mmCIF file of C-alpha atoms in Angstrom:
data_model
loop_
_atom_site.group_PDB
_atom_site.id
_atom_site.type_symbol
_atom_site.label_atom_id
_atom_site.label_comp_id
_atom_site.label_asym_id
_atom_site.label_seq_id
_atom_site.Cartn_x
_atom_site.Cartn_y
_atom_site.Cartn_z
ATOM 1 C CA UNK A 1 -29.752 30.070 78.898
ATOM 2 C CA UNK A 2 -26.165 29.460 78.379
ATOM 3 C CA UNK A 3 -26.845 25.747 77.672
ATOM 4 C CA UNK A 4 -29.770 26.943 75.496
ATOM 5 C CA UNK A 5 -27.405 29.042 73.246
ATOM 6 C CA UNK A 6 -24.722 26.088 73.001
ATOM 7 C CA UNK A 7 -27.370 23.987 71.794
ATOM 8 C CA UNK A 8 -28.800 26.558 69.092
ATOM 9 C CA UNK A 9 -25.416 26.616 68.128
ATOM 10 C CA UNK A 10 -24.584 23.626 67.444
ATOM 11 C CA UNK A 11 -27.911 22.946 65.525
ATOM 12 C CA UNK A 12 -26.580 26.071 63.103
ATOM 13 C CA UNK A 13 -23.241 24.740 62.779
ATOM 14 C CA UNK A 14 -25.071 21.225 62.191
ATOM 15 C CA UNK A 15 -26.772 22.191 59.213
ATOM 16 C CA UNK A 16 -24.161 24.637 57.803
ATOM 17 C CA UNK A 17 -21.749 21.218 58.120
ATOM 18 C CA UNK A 18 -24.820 19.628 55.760
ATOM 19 C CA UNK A 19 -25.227 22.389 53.289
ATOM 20 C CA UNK A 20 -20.965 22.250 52.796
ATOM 21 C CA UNK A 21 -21.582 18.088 52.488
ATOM 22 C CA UNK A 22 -24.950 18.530 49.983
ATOM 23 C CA UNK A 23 -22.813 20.862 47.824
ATOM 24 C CA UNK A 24 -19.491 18.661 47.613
ATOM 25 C CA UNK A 25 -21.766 15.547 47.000
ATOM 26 C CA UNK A 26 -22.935 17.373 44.107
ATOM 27 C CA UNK A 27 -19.953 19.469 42.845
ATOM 28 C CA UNK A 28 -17.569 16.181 42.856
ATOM 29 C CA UNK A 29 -20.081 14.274 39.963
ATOM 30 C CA UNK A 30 -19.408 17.497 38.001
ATOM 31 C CA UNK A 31 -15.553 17.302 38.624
ATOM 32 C CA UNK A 32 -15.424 13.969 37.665
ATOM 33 C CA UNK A 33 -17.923 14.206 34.667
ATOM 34 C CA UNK A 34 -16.103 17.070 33.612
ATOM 35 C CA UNK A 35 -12.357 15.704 33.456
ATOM 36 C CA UNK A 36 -14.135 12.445 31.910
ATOM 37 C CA UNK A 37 -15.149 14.514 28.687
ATOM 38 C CA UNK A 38 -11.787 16.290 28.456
ATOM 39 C CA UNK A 39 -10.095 13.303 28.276
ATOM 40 C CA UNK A 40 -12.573 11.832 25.840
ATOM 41 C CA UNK A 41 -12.076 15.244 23.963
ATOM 42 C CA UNK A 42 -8.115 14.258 23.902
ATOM 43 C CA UNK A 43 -8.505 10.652 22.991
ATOM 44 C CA UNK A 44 -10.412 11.927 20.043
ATOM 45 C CA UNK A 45 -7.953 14.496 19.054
ATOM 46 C CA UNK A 46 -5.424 12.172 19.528
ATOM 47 C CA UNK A 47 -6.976 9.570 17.476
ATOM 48 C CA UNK A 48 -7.106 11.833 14.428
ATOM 49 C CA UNK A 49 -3.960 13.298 14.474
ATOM 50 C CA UNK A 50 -2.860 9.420 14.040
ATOM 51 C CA UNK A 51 -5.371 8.559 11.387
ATOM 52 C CA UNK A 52 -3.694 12.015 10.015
ATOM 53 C CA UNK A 53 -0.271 11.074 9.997
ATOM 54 C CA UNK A 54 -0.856 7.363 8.255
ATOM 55 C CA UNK A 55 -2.875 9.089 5.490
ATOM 56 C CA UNK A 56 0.456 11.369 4.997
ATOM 57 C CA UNK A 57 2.755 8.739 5.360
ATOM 58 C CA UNK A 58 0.493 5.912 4.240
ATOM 59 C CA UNK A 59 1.242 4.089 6.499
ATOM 60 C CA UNK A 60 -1.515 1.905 8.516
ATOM 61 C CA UNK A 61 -1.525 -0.669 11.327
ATOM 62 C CA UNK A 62 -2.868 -3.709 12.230
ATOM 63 C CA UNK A 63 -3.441 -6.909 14.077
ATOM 64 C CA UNK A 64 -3.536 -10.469 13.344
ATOM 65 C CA UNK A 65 -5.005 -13.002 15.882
ATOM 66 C CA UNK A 66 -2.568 -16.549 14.925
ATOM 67 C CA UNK A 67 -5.154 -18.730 16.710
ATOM 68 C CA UNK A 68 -8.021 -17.707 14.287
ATOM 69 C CA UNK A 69 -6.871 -16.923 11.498
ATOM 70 C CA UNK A 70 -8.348 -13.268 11.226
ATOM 71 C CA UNK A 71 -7.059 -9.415 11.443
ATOM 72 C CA UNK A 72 -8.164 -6.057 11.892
ATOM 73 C CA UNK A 73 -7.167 -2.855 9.995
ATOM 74 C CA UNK A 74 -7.017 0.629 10.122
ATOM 75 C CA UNK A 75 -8.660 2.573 7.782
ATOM 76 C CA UNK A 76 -5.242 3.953 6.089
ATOM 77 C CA UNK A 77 -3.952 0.448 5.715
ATOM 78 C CA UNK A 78 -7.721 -0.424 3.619
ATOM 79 C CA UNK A 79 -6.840 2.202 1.528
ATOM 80 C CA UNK A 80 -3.754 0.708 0.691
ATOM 81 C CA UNK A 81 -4.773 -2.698 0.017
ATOM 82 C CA UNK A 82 -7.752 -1.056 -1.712
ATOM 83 C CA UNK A 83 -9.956 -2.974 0.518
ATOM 84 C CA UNK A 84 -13.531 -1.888 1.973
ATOM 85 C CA UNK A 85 -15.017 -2.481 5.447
ATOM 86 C CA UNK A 86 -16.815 -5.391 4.159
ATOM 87 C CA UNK A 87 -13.620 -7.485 2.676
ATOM 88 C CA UNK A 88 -13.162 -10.256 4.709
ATOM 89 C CA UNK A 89 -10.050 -10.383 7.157
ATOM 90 C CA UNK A 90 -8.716 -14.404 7.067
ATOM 91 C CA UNK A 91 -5.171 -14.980 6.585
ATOM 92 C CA UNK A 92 -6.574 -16.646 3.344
ATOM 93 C CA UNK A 93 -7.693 -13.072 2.155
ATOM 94 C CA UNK A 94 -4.577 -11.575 3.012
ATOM 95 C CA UNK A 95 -2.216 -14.121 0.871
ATOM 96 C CA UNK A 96 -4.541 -13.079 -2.088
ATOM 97 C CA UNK A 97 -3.633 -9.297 -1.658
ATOM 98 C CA UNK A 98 0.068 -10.426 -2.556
ATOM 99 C CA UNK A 99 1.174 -10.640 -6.166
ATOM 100 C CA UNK A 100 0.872 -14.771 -7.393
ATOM 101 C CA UNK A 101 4.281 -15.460 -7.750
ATOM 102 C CA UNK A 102 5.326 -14.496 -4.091
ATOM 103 C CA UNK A 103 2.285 -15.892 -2.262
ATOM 104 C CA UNK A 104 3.914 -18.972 -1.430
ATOM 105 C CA UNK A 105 7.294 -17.366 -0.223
ATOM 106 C CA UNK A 106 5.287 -14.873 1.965
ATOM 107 C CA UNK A 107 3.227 -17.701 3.457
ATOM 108 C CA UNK A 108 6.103 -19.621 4.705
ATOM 109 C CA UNK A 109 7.918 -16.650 5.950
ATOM 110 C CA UNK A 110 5.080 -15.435 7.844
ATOM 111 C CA UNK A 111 4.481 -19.189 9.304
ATOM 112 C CA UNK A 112 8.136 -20.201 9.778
ATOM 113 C CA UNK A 113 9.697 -17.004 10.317
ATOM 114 C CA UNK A 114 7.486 -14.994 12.820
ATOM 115 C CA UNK A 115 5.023 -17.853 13.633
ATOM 116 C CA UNK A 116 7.200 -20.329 14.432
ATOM 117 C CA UNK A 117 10.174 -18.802 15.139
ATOM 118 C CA UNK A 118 8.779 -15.916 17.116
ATOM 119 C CA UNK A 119 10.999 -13.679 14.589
ATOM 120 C CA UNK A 120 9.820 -10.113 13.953
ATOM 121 C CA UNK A 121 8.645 -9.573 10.705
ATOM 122 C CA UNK A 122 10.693 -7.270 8.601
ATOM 123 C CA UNK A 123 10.165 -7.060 4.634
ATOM 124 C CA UNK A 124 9.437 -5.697 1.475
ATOM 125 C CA UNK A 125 6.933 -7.203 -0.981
ATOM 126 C CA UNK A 126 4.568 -6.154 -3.538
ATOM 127 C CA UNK A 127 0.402 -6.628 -3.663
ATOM 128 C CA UNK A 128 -2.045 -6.445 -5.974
ATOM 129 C CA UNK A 129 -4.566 -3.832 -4.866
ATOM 130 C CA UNK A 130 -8.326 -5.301 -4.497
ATOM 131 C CA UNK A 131 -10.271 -2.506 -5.922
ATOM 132 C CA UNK A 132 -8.217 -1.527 -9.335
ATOM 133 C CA UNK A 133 -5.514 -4.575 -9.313
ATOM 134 C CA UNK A 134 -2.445 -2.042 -9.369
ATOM 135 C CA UNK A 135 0.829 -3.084 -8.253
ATOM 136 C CA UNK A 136 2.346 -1.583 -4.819
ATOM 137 C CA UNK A 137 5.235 -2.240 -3.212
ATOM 138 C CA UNK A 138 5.039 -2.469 0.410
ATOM 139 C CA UNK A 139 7.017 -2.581 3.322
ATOM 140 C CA UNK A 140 6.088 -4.496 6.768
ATOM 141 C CA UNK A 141 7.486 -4.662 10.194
ATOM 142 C CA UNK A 142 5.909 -5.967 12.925
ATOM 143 C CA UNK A 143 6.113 -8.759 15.844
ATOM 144 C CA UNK A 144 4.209 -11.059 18.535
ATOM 145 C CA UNK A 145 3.243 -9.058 21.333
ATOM 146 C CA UNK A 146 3.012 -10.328 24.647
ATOM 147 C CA UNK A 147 -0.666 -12.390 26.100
ATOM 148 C CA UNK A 148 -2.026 -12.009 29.175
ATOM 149 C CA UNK A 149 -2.408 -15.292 30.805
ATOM 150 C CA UNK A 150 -4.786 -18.238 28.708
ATOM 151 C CA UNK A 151 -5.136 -15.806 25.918
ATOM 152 C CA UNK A 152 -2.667 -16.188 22.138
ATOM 153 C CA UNK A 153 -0.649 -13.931 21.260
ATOM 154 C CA UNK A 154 -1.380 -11.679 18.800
ATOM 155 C CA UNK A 155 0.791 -10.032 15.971
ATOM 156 C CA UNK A 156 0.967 -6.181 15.661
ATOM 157 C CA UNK A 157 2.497 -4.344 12.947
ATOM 158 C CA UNK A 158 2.646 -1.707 10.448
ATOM 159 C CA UNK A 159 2.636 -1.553 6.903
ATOM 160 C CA UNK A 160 3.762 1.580 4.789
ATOM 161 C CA UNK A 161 3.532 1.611 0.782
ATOM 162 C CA UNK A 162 6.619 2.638 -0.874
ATOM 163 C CA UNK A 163 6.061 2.704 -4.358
ATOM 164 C CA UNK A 164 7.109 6.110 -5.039
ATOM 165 C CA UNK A 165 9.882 5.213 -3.360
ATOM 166 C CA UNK A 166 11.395 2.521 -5.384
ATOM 167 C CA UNK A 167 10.540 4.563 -8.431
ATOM 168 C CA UNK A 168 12.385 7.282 -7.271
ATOM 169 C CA UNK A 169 15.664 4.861 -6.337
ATOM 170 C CA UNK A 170 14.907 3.128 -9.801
ATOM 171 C CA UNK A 171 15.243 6.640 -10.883
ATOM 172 C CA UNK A 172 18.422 7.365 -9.352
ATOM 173 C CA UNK A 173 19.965 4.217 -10.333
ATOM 174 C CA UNK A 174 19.282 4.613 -14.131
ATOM 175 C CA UNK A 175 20.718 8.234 -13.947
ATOM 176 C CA UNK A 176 23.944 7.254 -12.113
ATOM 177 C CA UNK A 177 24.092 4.428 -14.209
ATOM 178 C CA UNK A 178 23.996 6.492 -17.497
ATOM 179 C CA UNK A 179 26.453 8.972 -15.911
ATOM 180 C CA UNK A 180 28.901 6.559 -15.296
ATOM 181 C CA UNK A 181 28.702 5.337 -18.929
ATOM 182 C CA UNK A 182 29.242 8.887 -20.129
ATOM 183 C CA UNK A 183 32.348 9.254 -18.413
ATOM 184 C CA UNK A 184 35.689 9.021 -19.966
ATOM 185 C CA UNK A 185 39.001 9.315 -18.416
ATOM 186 C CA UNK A 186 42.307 10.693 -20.370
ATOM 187 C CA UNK A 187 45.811 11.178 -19.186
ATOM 188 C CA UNK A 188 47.716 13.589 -20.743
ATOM 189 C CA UNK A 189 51.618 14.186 -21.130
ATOM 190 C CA UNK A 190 53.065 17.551 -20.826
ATOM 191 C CA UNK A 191 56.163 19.325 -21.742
ATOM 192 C CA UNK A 192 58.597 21.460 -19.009
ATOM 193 C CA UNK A 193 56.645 24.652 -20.127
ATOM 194 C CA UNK A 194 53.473 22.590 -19.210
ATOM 195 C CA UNK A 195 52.049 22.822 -22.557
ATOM 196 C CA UNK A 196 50.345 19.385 -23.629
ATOM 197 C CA UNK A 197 52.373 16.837 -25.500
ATOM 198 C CA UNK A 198 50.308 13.975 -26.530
ATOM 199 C CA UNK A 199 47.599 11.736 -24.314
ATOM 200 C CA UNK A 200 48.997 8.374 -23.382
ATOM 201 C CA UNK A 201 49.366 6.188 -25.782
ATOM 202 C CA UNK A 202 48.252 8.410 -28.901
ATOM 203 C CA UNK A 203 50.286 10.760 -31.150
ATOM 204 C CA UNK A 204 52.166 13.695 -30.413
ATOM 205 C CA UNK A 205 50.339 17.100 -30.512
ATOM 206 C CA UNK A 206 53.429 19.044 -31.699
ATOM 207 C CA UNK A 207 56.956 18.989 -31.655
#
């Protein structure tokens, strides 16, 4: 009897130890299926806070592969060049985004400077928008970033447009400019009772 009851028991405590395994083999999937969408639901939220932020700043990013020739945008960075999905991405494309005259200049700088040199690239230039043809200034920094072994490097950067900018410190240079014409300096002589006698170098005001 006593070995009968041992036994009975540890059938019960058997299965109880299989219900407690059955219910973590099934509660863990849900764990792990559950932190997998809340970090999805972050990388999301994250994502469009930064698409949110370029559009403010406009400011976009992207990334140029050396080896082929092509780049990827973001979308804030199309809307400054005034581009669409569909424009194509060479680094043929991207020379005719920049105004005629400095195409050449850019080209070199890009291949000599950052290419060649493995310089950052850190400037100011102006392109030609592709869907109305307005002017934009521009400013781009950016630089090679590391490859893992057997792979090119590719170049990373950031380009903000900062037309309103220069306006404005066109603005502020015309005004300080035209403030500086407008002023006029006098020296004045003055008597022991302080009263004014005559500027320098003109006539007397009274005797």
């Amino acid at each position: 009897p006593v070995f009968g009851a041992s036994e009975q028991g540890l059938r019960l405590i058997s299965f109880q130890s299989f219900l407690v395994v059955a219910c973590l083999m099934g509660l863990v999937p849900a764990v792990m299926l559950a932190q997998q969408k809340n970090l999805e639901n972050d990388l999301r939220h994250n994502e469009a806070m930064l698409a949110a932020s370029q559009r403010v700043a406009r400011v976009g990013h992207y990334v140029f592969q050396p080896e082929t020739g092509h780049w990827t945008s973001s979308a804030t960075l199309d809307e400054v060049f005034g581009i669409t999905p569909a424009y194509p991405r060479t680094l043929a494309s991207w020379l005719e985004l920049i105004v005629p005259e400095d195409r050449e200049a850019m080209r070199r700088y890009l291949e000599e400077h950052v290419l060649r040199e493995r310089k950052p690239f850190d400037r100011e230039f102006r392109i030609r928008r592709a869907s109305d043809q307005a002017e934009r200034w521009v400013y781009g920094r950016g630089g090679l970033a590391a490859a893992a072994e057997g792979k090119p490097q590719s170049l990373f950067g950031v380009i903000q447009d900062i037309t309103e900018l220069r306006r404005a410190q066109g603005d502020f240079r015309m005004l300080f400019e035209k403030m500086i014409d407008g002023f006029a300096l006098h020296e004045m002589v003055f008597d022991a009772q302080g009263r004014p006698v005559r500027p320098v170098g003109g006539e007397r005001i009274h005797d």
